[in-house]
Coordinates of C-alpha atoms in Angstrom, one line a residue:
Chain A
M1076 CA 7.4 33.2 26.5
R1077 CA 10.8 31.2 26.4
R1078 CA 8.8 28.5 28.4
Y1079 CA 5.9 28.6 25.9
T1080 CA 8.2 28.5 22.8
A1081 CA 10.5 25.4 24.2
L1082 CA 7.6 23.0 24.8
I1083 CA 6.0 23.9 21.4
T1084 CA 9.9 22.6 20.1
L1085 CA 9.5 19.8 22.7
W1086 CA 6.5 18.5 21.2
F1087 CA 7.9 19.3 17.4
I1088 CA 10.6 17.2 18.2
K1089 CA 8.1 14.5 20.2
A1090 CA 6.2 14.3 16.4
L1091 CA 9.6 13.7 15.1
E1092 CA 9.9 10.8 17.1
Y1093 CA 6.4 9.5 15.7
R1094 CA 7.4 10.5 11.8
S1095 CA 6.0 7.3 10.1
E1096 CA 2.9 7.3 11.9
L1097 CA 2.1 11.2 10.8
I1098 CA 3.1 10.0 7.1
V1099 CA 0.9 7.2 7.1
W1100 CA -1.8 9.9 8.3
A1101 CA -0.5 12.6 5.7
V1102 CA -0.9 9.5 2.9
L1103 CA -4.4 8.3 4.0
T1104 CA -5.7 12.3 3.9
L1105 CA -4.4 12.7 0.1
L1106 CA -6.2 9.3 -0.1
N1107 CA -9.3 11.1 0.8
T1108 CA -9.1 13.8 -1.1
T1109 CA -8.4 11.6 -4.4
V1110 CA -11.7 9.8 -3.8
L1111 CA -13.6 12.9 -3.3
L1112 CA -12.0 14.9 -6.4
A1113 CA -12.6 11.3 -8.5
I1114 CA -16.5 11.7 -7.4
W1115 CA -16.8 15.3 -8.3
I1116 CA -15.3 14.3 -11.5
S1117 CA -17.7 11.8 -12.3
V1118 CA -20.3 14.2 -11.4
F1119 CA -18.9 16.8 -13.8
R1120 CA -18.8 14.5 -16.8
G1121 CA -20.3 15.6 -19.8
A1122 CA -21.2 19.5 -18.3
D1123 CA -19.4 22.4 -17.9
T1124 CA -20.7 24.1 -14.6
V1125 CA -22.9 22.6 -12.4
N1126 CA -24.5 24.7 -9.3
G1127 CA -22.2 27.8 -10.6
Y1128 CA -18.8 25.7 -10.2
Q1129 CA -16.5 24.7 -12.9
I1130 CA -14.8 21.9 -12.5
G1131 CA -11.2 23.6 -12.1
Q1132 CA -12.8 25.1 -9.2
L1133 CA -14.3 22.9 -7.5
L1134 CA -10.9 20.4 -7.7
Q1135 CA -9.5 24.2 -6.6
Y1136 CA -12.0 24.1 -3.7
F1137 CA -11.1 20.8 -2.2
L1138 CA -7.9 20.9 -2.6
L1139 CA -7.7 24.2 -0.5
A1140 CA -9.9 22.3 2.1
T1141 CA -7.4 19.3 2.5
I1142 CA -4.5 22.0 3.1
I1143 CA -7.0 24.2 5.5
N1144 CA -7.9 21.0 7.1
G1145 CA -3.8 20.2 7.4
I1146 CA -3.6 23.1 9.2
T1147 CA -6.5 23.3 12.0
A1148 CA -7.8 19.8 12.2
S1149 CA -6.8 18.6 15.5
H1150 CA -7.2 14.9 16.8
F1151 CA -5.8 14.6 20.6
E1152 CA -9.4 13.6 22.1
N1153 CA -8.1 9.8 22.1
W1154 CA -5.2 9.5 23.7
R1155 CA -5.6 12.6 26.0
S1156 CA -9.1 11.3 27.1
K1157 CA -6.9 7.8 28.1
E1158 CA -4.7 10.0 29.9
V1159 CA -7.2 11.6 31.9
R1160 CA -9.0 7.9 32.6
E1161 CA -5.9 6.7 33.8
G1162 CA -4.7 8.8 36.2
K1163 CA -1.6 9.8 34.3
I1164 CA -1.9 13.7 33.8
D1165 CA -0.7 14.3 37.5
H1166 CA 2.6 15.6 36.3
Y1167 CA 1.3 18.1 34.0
L1168 CA -1.2 19.7 36.9
T1169 CA 2.4 20.3 38.9
K1170 CA 3.8 22.1 36.1
P1171 CA 3.3 26.2 36.1
I1172 CA 1.7 26.4 33.1
P1173 CA -1.9 25.7 33.2
Y1174 CA -3.0 22.0 31.9
P1175 CA -5.2 23.2 29.3
I1176 CA -2.3 25.9 28.1
Q1177 CA 0.0 22.5 27.6
V1178 CA -2.5 21.2 25.8
L1179 CA -2.6 23.6 23.3
L1180 CA 1.1 24.0 22.9
S1181 CA 1.3 20.8 22.1
D1182 CA -1.2 20.4 19.9
I1183 CA 1.1 23.3 18.0
G1184 CA 4.0 21.8 18.3
N1185 CA 2.8 18.1 16.6
R1186 CA 1.0 20.5 13.9
S1187 CA 3.6 22.5 12.9
F1188 CA 5.2 19.0 12.0
Y1189 CA 2.4 17.3 10.2
M1190 CA 1.8 20.7 8.2
M1191 CA 5.4 20.9 6.9
L1192 CA 4.1 17.2 5.3
I1193 CA 0.9 17.7 4.5
I1194 CA 0.9 21.5 3.0
P1195 CA 4.0 20.5 0.0
V1196 CA 2.5 17.2 -0.8
T1197 CA -0.9 18.9 -1.3
L1198 CA 0.4 21.7 -3.7
A1199 CA 2.3 19.4 -5.5
V1200 CA -0.8 17.6 -6.0
Y1201 CA -2.5 20.7 -6.8
F1202 CA 0.1 21.4 -9.1
V1203 CA -0.5 17.9 -11.0
F1204 CA -3.9 18.9 -11.3
S1205 CA -3.3 22.2 -12.4
L1206 CA -2.0 20.8 -15.8
F1207 CA -4.8 18.9 -16.7
Y1208 CA -7.6 21.7 -15.4
N1209 CA -7.9 25.0 -15.2
L1210 CA -8.0 25.5 -11.5
G1211 CA -8.0 29.1 -12.0
A1212 CA -5.9 31.7 -10.7
I1213 CA -5.7 32.7 -6.8
V1214 CA -5.6 36.6 -6.3
W1215 CA -3.8 37.5 -3.1
T1216 CA -4.3 40.8 -2.0
P1217 CA -3.3 42.0 1.4
W1218 CA -7.1 42.0 2.4
S1219 CA -7.9 38.5 1.5
I1220 CA -4.4 37.4 3.1
V1221 CA -5.5 38.7 6.4
Q1222 CA -9.2 37.5 6.0
F1223 CA -7.5 34.0 5.3
V1224 CA -5.1 33.7 7.9
L1225 CA -7.9 35.4 10.7
L1226 CA -10.5 32.5 9.5
L1227 CA -7.3 30.1 9.8
A1228 CA -6.7 30.6 13.2
V1229 CA -10.9 30.7 14.2
G1230 CA -10.9 27.3 12.4
Y1231 CA -8.1 26.1 14.4
I1232 CA -9.6 27.5 17.7
I1233 CA -13.0 26.0 17.2
E1234 CA -11.5 22.7 16.2
F1235 CA -9.3 22.7 19.0
S1236 CA -11.8 23.5 21.4
F1237 CA -14.0 20.7 20.3
A1238 CA -11.3 18.4 21.2
L1239 CA -10.5 20.1 24.4
I1240 CA -14.0 19.9 25.4
A1241 CA -14.0 16.1 24.6
V1242 CA -11.1 15.6 26.8
F1243 CA -12.6 17.3 29.8
L1244 CA -15.6 15.6 29.4
S1245 CA -13.8 12.3 29.9
F1246 CA -13.3 13.5 33.6
W1247 CA -16.8 12.6 34.0
F1248 CA -17.8 10.1 31.3
E1249 CA -16.0 7.0 29.9
G1250 CA -15.5 7.1 26.2
A1251 CA -16.0 10.6 26.2
E1252 CA -13.2 10.3 23.1
G1253 CA -16.0 9.4 20.9
L1254 CA -17.6 12.8 20.7
E1255 CA -14.9 13.1 18.2
H1256 CA -17.1 11.4 15.7
F1257 CA -19.8 13.8 16.7
K1258 CA -17.2 16.2 15.7
W1259 CA -16.4 14.9 12.7
I1260 CA -20.0 14.5 11.5
S1261 CA -20.7 17.9 11.9
I1262 CA -17.6 19.8 10.5
S1263 CA -17.8 17.7 7.6
L1264 CA -21.2 18.2 6.8
L1265 CA -22.2 22.1 8.4
S1266 CA -18.5 23.4 7.2
G1267 CA -18.4 23.0 3.7
Y1268 CA -15.9 20.8 4.1
M1269 CA -17.0 17.8 2.2
I1270 CA -19.7 19.4 0.0
P1271 CA -20.0 22.9 -1.1
I1272 CA -22.8 25.4 0.4
E1273 CA -23.6 25.7 -3.4
F1274 CA -24.7 22.0 -3.4
M1275 CA -26.4 21.9 -0.2
P1276 CA -30.4 21.8 -0.2
T1277 CA -32.3 25.1 1.1
W1278 CA -32.9 23.9 4.6
M1279 CA -29.7 22.8 5.0
R1280 CA -27.8 25.9 3.5
S1281 CA -29.8 28.1 5.8
A1282 CA -29.0 25.8 8.7
V1283 CA -25.3 26.5 7.9
D1284 CA -25.7 30.3 7.1
A1285 CA -26.8 30.0 10.9
L1286 CA -23.8 28.3 12.6
P1287 CA -20.0 29.5 12.7
L1288 CA -18.8 26.3 11.3
K1289 CA -18.6 27.6 7.8
Y1290 CA -16.2 29.8 9.0
M1291 CA -13.8 26.7 9.1
Y1292 CA -13.9 25.9 5.0
A1293 CA -16.6 27.4 3.0
V1294 CA -16.3 31.0 3.7
P1295 CA -11.8 30.7 4.1
I1296 CA -12.0 29.3 0.6
Q1297 CA -14.9 31.4 -0.6
V1298 CA -12.4 34.5 0.5
I1299 CA -9.5 33.5 -2.0
Q1300 CA -11.7 32.4 -4.3
Q1301 CA -12.8 36.0 -4.4
R1302 CA -16.1 34.9 -4.2
L1303 CA -17.0 36.7 -0.5
S1304 CA -15.5 39.3 1.7
L1305 CA -16.1 39.0 5.5
T1306 CA -18.3 41.8 6.8
V1307 CA -18.5 43.4 10.5
Y1308 CA -21.2 40.8 11.2
D1309 CA -18.7 38.2 10.6
F1310 CA -16.4 39.7 12.5
V1311 CA -18.8 40.3 15.5
Y1312 CA -20.5 36.8 15.1
I1313 CA -16.7 35.1 15.5
L1314 CA -15.8 36.8 18.6
S1315 CA -19.7 36.2 20.2
F1316 CA -18.7 32.6 19.5
L1317 CA -15.3 32.2 20.1
A1318 CA -16.1 33.6 24.0
G1319 CA -18.7 31.7 24.4
L1320 CA -16.7 28.8 23.4
I1321 CA -13.8 29.7 25.7
A1322 CA -16.2 30.2 28.7
V1323 CA -17.7 26.8 28.3
Q1324 CA -13.9 25.2 28.2
V1325 CA -13.3 27.5 31.2
W1326 CA -15.8 26.5 33.1
L1327 CA -15.7 22.4 32.3
W1328 CA -12.1 22.5 33.6
K1329 CA -12.8 24.3 36.9
K1330 CA -15.1 22.0 37.3
A1331 CA -12.8 18.9 35.9
T1332 CA -10.0 19.9 38.2
M1333 CA -12.4 19.1 41.4
R1334 CA -13.6 16.0 40.1
Y1335 CA -10.0 14.6 39.3
T1336 CA -8.6 11.9 41.7
S1337 CA -5.5 9.7 41.2
A1338 CA -3.1 7.6 43.1
G1339 CA 0.6 8.0 43.5
Chain B
M692 CA -10.5 -34.0 9.5
I693 CA -14.2 -33.7 10.7
K694 CA -12.5 -33.8 14.2
T695 CA -10.7 -30.6 13.4
I696 CA -13.5 -28.6 11.6
K697 CA -15.2 -29.6 14.8
K698 CA -12.7 -28.2 17.0
Y699 CA -12.2 -24.9 15.1
W700 CA -16.2 -24.4 14.9
F701 CA -16.3 -24.7 18.5
L702 CA -13.7 -22.0 18.7
F703 CA -15.2 -19.9 16.9
W704 CA -18.1 -19.5 18.7
K705 CA -16.6 -20.0 22.1
F706 CA -14.9 -16.5 21.1
R707 CA -18.5 -15.1 20.2
S708 CA -20.0 -15.9 23.7
L709 CA -16.8 -14.6 25.5
R710 CA -17.1 -11.2 23.3
A711 CA -20.8 -11.2 24.1
M712 CA -20.1 -11.3 27.9
K713 CA -17.7 -8.5 27.6
L714 CA -20.9 -6.5 25.9
L715 CA -23.0 -7.2 29.0
E716 CA -20.4 -5.9 30.9
Y717 CA -19.8 -2.3 29.3
R718 CA -23.4 -1.9 28.0
A719 CA -23.3 1.7 28.3
N720 CA -20.3 1.9 26.1
F721 CA -22.3 -0.8 23.5
W722 CA -25.0 1.6 23.1
F723 CA -22.8 4.5 22.9
W724 CA -20.6 3.0 19.8
V725 CA -23.7 1.7 18.5
T726 CA -25.3 5.3 18.2
V727 CA -21.7 6.3 16.7
S728 CA -21.8 3.8 14.1
V729 CA -25.7 4.2 13.3
M730 CA -25.0 7.9 12.5
W731 CA -21.9 7.7 10.1
T732 CA -24.3 5.1 8.3
F733 CA -26.9 8.2 7.8
F734 CA -24.4 10.3 6.9
N735 CA -23.0 8.5 4.2
F736 CA -26.6 7.9 2.8
F737 CA -27.5 11.5 3.4
F738 CA -23.8 12.9 1.6
F739 CA -24.1 10.9 -1.6
D740 CA -27.9 11.5 -1.7
L741 CA -26.5 15.1 -1.8
I742 CA -24.0 14.6 -4.1
V743 CA -26.3 12.4 -6.7
G744 CA -29.0 15.1 -6.3
A745 CA -26.5 17.9 -8.3
R746 CA -26.7 15.7 -11.3
G747 CA -29.2 13.2 -10.6
N748 CA -26.2 10.2 -10.8
I749 CA -22.5 9.2 -10.2
A750 CA -20.8 7.6 -13.0
G751 CA -24.1 6.7 -14.4
W752 CA -25.4 5.1 -11.8
N753 CA -28.8 6.8 -10.4
R754 CA -30.1 7.7 -7.0
N755 CA -31.5 4.1 -6.7
E756 CA -28.8 1.8 -8.0
M757 CA -26.3 4.4 -5.6
Y758 CA -28.9 3.0 -2.8
I759 CA -27.9 -0.1 -3.8
L760 CA -24.3 0.0 -4.0
L761 CA -24.3 2.0 -0.7
A762 CA -26.6 -0.4 1.0
T763 CA -24.0 -3.0 0.1
F764 CA -21.3 -1.0 1.3
T765 CA -22.5 -0.4 4.6
M766 CA -23.1 -4.4 5.1
L767 CA -19.6 -5.1 4.3
D768 CA -18.2 -2.2 6.3
A769 CA -20.4 -3.3 9.4
F770 CA -18.5 -6.9 8.9
T771 CA -15.4 -5.6 8.4
W772 CA -15.4 -3.4 11.6
S773 CA -17.0 -5.8 13.5
F774 CA -14.5 -8.6 12.8
F775 CA -11.2 -7.3 11.2
Y776 CA -10.7 -4.4 12.8
H777 CA -10.2 -5.6 16.4
N778 CA -8.4 -8.6 15.2
M779 CA -5.8 -6.8 13.4
Q780 CA -5.5 -4.7 16.4
E781 CA -4.9 -7.5 18.6
Y782 CA -2.7 -9.1 16.1
I783 CA -0.5 -6.1 15.8
S784 CA -0.1 -5.1 19.2
S785 CA 0.7 -8.6 20.0
I786 CA 3.8 -8.6 17.8
F787 CA 4.8 -4.9 19.1
D788 CA 4.2 -5.7 22.6
G789 CA 5.7 -9.7 22.6
T790 CA 2.3 -11.3 23.4
M791 CA 2.2 -13.1 20.2
T792 CA 4.6 -16.0 21.8
L793 CA 1.1 -17.2 23.3
T794 CA -0.8 -17.1 19.9
L795 CA 1.9 -19.4 18.6
T796 CA 2.4 -21.8 21.3
R797 CA -1.4 -23.3 21.2
P798 CA -1.5 -26.4 19.5
I799 CA -4.0 -24.4 16.5
S800 CA -3.6 -22.6 13.6
P801 CA -1.7 -19.2 14.4
Q802 CA -3.8 -17.5 11.2
F803 CA -6.9 -19.0 12.3
L804 CA -6.8 -17.8 15.9
I805 CA -5.7 -14.5 15.3
S806 CA -8.1 -13.7 13.2
V807 CA -11.1 -14.6 15.0
Q808 CA -10.3 -14.2 18.6
A809 CA -12.0 -11.0 18.9
N810 CA -15.4 -9.1 17.5
S811 CA -17.6 -6.2 18.3
Y812 CA -21.3 -6.1 18.0
T813 CA -21.6 -2.4 18.1
N814 CA -21.7 -2.7 14.1
V815 CA -24.6 -5.2 13.6
P816 CA -27.4 -2.3 13.5
R817 CA -25.4 -1.2 11.0
F818 CA -25.6 -4.3 9.0
F819 CA -29.2 -4.6 9.3
I820 CA -29.8 -0.3 8.4
G821 CA -28.1 -1.8 4.9
L822 CA -30.0 -5.0 4.8
A823 CA -33.1 -3.2 5.2
M824 CA -31.8 -0.2 2.8
L825 CA -31.2 -3.7 0.3
L826 CA -34.6 -4.3 0.3
I827 CA -36.5 -1.5 0.1
T828 CA -34.5 -0.4 -2.7
I829 CA -35.2 -3.5 -4.6
H830 CA -38.7 -3.0 -3.7
R831 CA -38.7 0.0 -5.0
M832 CA -37.1 -0.1 -7.9
Q833 CA -39.1 -3.3 -8.7
L834 CA -36.3 -5.6 -9.5
Q835 CA -36.6 -8.8 -10.3
V836 CA -34.1 -10.2 -8.1
S837 CA -33.2 -14.0 -9.7
L838 CA -31.9 -16.7 -7.4
L839 CA -28.9 -17.1 -9.4
S840 CA -28.2 -13.2 -8.7
A841 CA -29.2 -13.2 -5.3
L842 CA -27.0 -16.1 -4.8
G843 CA -24.2 -14.4 -6.8
F844 CA -24.7 -11.6 -4.8
I845 CA -23.8 -13.6 -1.5
A846 CA -21.1 -15.2 -3.1
F847 CA -19.4 -12.2 -4.3
C848 CA -20.0 -10.3 -0.8
G849 CA -18.1 -13.5 0.9
I850 CA -15.3 -13.0 -1.8
S851 CA -15.1 -9.0 -1.3
L852 CA -14.8 -10.1 2.7
L853 CA -12.1 -12.4 1.7
F854 CA -10.2 -9.8 -0.2
V855 CA -10.5 -7.0 2.5
Y856 CA -9.3 -9.6 5.2
S857 CA -6.6 -10.6 2.9
A858 CA -5.3 -7.4 2.2
W859 CA -6.1 -6.4 6.1
F860 CA -3.8 -9.2 7.4
I861 CA -0.8 -9.1 4.5
V862 CA -0.6 -5.2 6.0
S863 CA -0.6 -6.3 9.6
T864 CA 1.8 -9.0 9.0
F865 CA 3.9 -6.2 8.0
S866 CA 4.3 -5.1 11.7
F867 CA 7.2 -8.1 11.9
W868 CA 9.2 -6.2 9.8
V869 CA 8.7 -2.5 10.9
D870 CA 9.8 -1.5 14.4
R871 CA 7.3 0.7 15.4
L872 CA 3.9 1.8 13.1
E873 CA 1.0 2.2 15.9
N874 CA -1.4 3.4 12.8
I875 CA -0.4 0.9 10.3
N876 CA -3.9 -0.9 11.1
E877 CA -5.5 2.0 9.7
L878 CA -4.5 1.4 6.3
V879 CA -6.9 -0.7 5.2
P880 CA -10.1 0.5 6.5
S881 CA -9.3 4.1 5.1
T882 CA -9.6 2.3 2.1
R883 CA -13.2 2.0 2.2
R884 CA -13.7 5.6 0.5
I885 CA -12.3 3.5 -2.7
W886 CA -15.0 1.1 -2.5
Q887 CA -18.1 3.0 -1.2
V888 CA -18.5 4.6 -4.9
P889 CA -19.0 2.8 -7.9
K890 CA -16.0 1.7 -9.7
E891 CA -16.7 3.7 -13.3
V892 CA -16.3 6.8 -10.7
Y893 CA -12.2 6.2 -11.3
T894 CA -10.6 6.8 -14.8
G895 CA -6.8 6.4 -16.5
F896 CA -4.1 5.7 -14.4
V897 CA -6.5 6.3 -11.0
S898 CA -8.9 3.2 -12.6
T899 CA -6.3 0.7 -13.4
L900 CA -4.7 1.2 -9.8
F901 CA -8.1 0.6 -8.1
T902 CA -10.0 -1.8 -10.1
V903 CA -6.6 -4.0 -11.7
V904 CA -3.3 -3.9 -9.6
L905 CA -5.1 -3.2 -6.1
P906 CA -9.0 -3.6 -6.9
F907 CA -10.5 -2.2 -3.8
A908 CA -13.0 -0.5 -6.2
L909 CA -14.7 -3.7 -6.8
V910 CA -15.5 -4.7 -3.7
A911 CA -19.0 -2.9 -3.1
S912 CA -19.4 -2.4 -6.6
L913 CA -19.5 -5.8 -8.4
P914 CA -22.0 -7.9 -5.8
S915 CA -24.3 -4.6 -6.5
E916 CA -23.8 -5.2 -10.3
I917 CA -24.5 -8.7 -9.9
L918 CA -28.2 -7.7 -7.9
L919 CA -28.4 -4.9 -10.5
G920 CA -28.0 -7.2 -13.2
K921 CA -25.1 -5.5 -14.9
A922 CA -21.9 -7.5 -14.2
M923 CA -19.2 -8.3 -16.6
M924 CA -18.5 -11.5 -16.5
H925 CA -14.4 -11.3 -16.9
W926 CA -14.6 -8.7 -13.9
L927 CA -16.4 -11.5 -11.5
V928 CA -13.7 -14.0 -12.8
F929 CA -10.8 -11.5 -12.5
Y930 CA -11.9 -10.5 -8.9
A931 CA -12.5 -14.4 -8.0
I932 CA -8.9 -15.5 -9.1
F933 CA -7.3 -12.6 -7.5
T934 CA -8.6 -13.1 -4.4
F935 CA -7.9 -16.2 -3.7
G936 CA -4.7 -15.4 -5.0
L937 CA -4.1 -13.1 -2.5
F938 CA -5.6 -15.2 0.2
Y939 CA -3.0 -17.7 -0.7
A940 CA -0.2 -14.6 -0.5
S941 CA -1.1 -13.9 2.7
T942 CA -0.9 -17.2 4.2
V943 CA 2.3 -17.2 3.0
F944 CA 3.6 -14.1 3.6
F945 CA 2.5 -14.4 7.2
K946 CA 4.5 -17.9 7.8
I947 CA 7.8 -16.1 6.1
S948 CA 7.5 -13.5 8.4
V949 CA 6.3 -15.3 11.6
K950 CA 9.9 -16.3 11.5
K951 CA 11.4 -12.4 12.2
Y952 CA 9.2 -12.2 15.2
S953 CA 11.3 -12.3 18.6
G954 CA 9.2 -12.3 22.3
T955 CA 10.4 -13.0 25.5
A956 CA 8.4 -16.0 27.2
N957 CA 4.8 -14.6 28.5

């Protein structure tokens, strides 16, 4: 266990080294949120309620989405894929911890530092908005906290898995890191990150209901807003999906190790 | 004077042909990124279509007017990704890794060389999707576009590109003043979110910030307003003066900042 925590600490320290870049990313994330909030505020001009949402509830939705994004989103495809293509992962392969686990621990280390930046800032923005809009009180019950934390973990595993699959595919394809764009588009549209399910047309809502990406943003936010509670069906569905996702990664990694070559 | 212009014109097209050759070298990569950029374009139209669907308009801009704005945005954005992103990326990298020396010792304007040496063709289809969307929407709205408003639209698209270029160049030039900030090149492209929507979306302090102090909200809004016949003269004059001022500031800032540069001979 100590070696795992040591790796997480190491990557946390490495993230500190790149703190100015992480601050820039945090500012850009907040800029995106600000523009999105401005758009929705303009949509609500002259109306108290749209599609069952009051303006405060919707602002709360997007601020919570920003916090969830800060905790769960993984963006290592680019540089990890480049390392694979350039044959620079030898030193990871000779270590007693499997490469995918090292990637996971490094991401947790990096993410921990980023969370320390983005969460307090978003909460400050949340506070400022609460002065001007009735964002509605969040009622925390032990069960809603458990569900929310579980869903955060699910969201992180999905994000991480998609990113890792893109890295594994770079063992075969040039430019596999570009797959992150497919990830962003799918998540932006189908998880409720950029648009709540209630604002989607019926056909799209059916698609989102059938897919597991809703457990990343739409469902955890609805759980916090007391609009929804997880059922046994949800748990079974989530577990089956995650098991399938992990099986794909294990299979890809086995194939990738057989394919990898490097000089030196 | 004419001889100098000819030289720069020749160089500009020489760089384009070099990049075209590079494109032919990595054809699969080209098609992959074309797919990605086209996908983002459709995503944008679809996303705003969903939002407009909630109330029938965004800040008073109805669906068709939003399509005009998004089409203008798409064309401008395709141009900025094709040209500015790659040039600024190489500019920043050359400051950090010391290869800027090569640019500074060439017998032409360093700012010109920095600004035109690179480009990508992957966003060209995106530009034409934007143009097609613009023409289809104008036809669907039965909009009477006079020659003057068409010329005004083109002129202000040019001014918007100059504005984005100048802002981007100033931000990139800050690389002379910081030790390491690899993602400095992501700052200006991230402001695209601001100019993707009508300027009326912003109110209060945010409106002052994005339309007067840093008028990114005007980039796609003003050319679209010209086409729609609702542009206000005072905004057009302000934006044009601001942009030319910013361009002048970018050249002055470059001349001051380049003195901070230190690199080993390459």
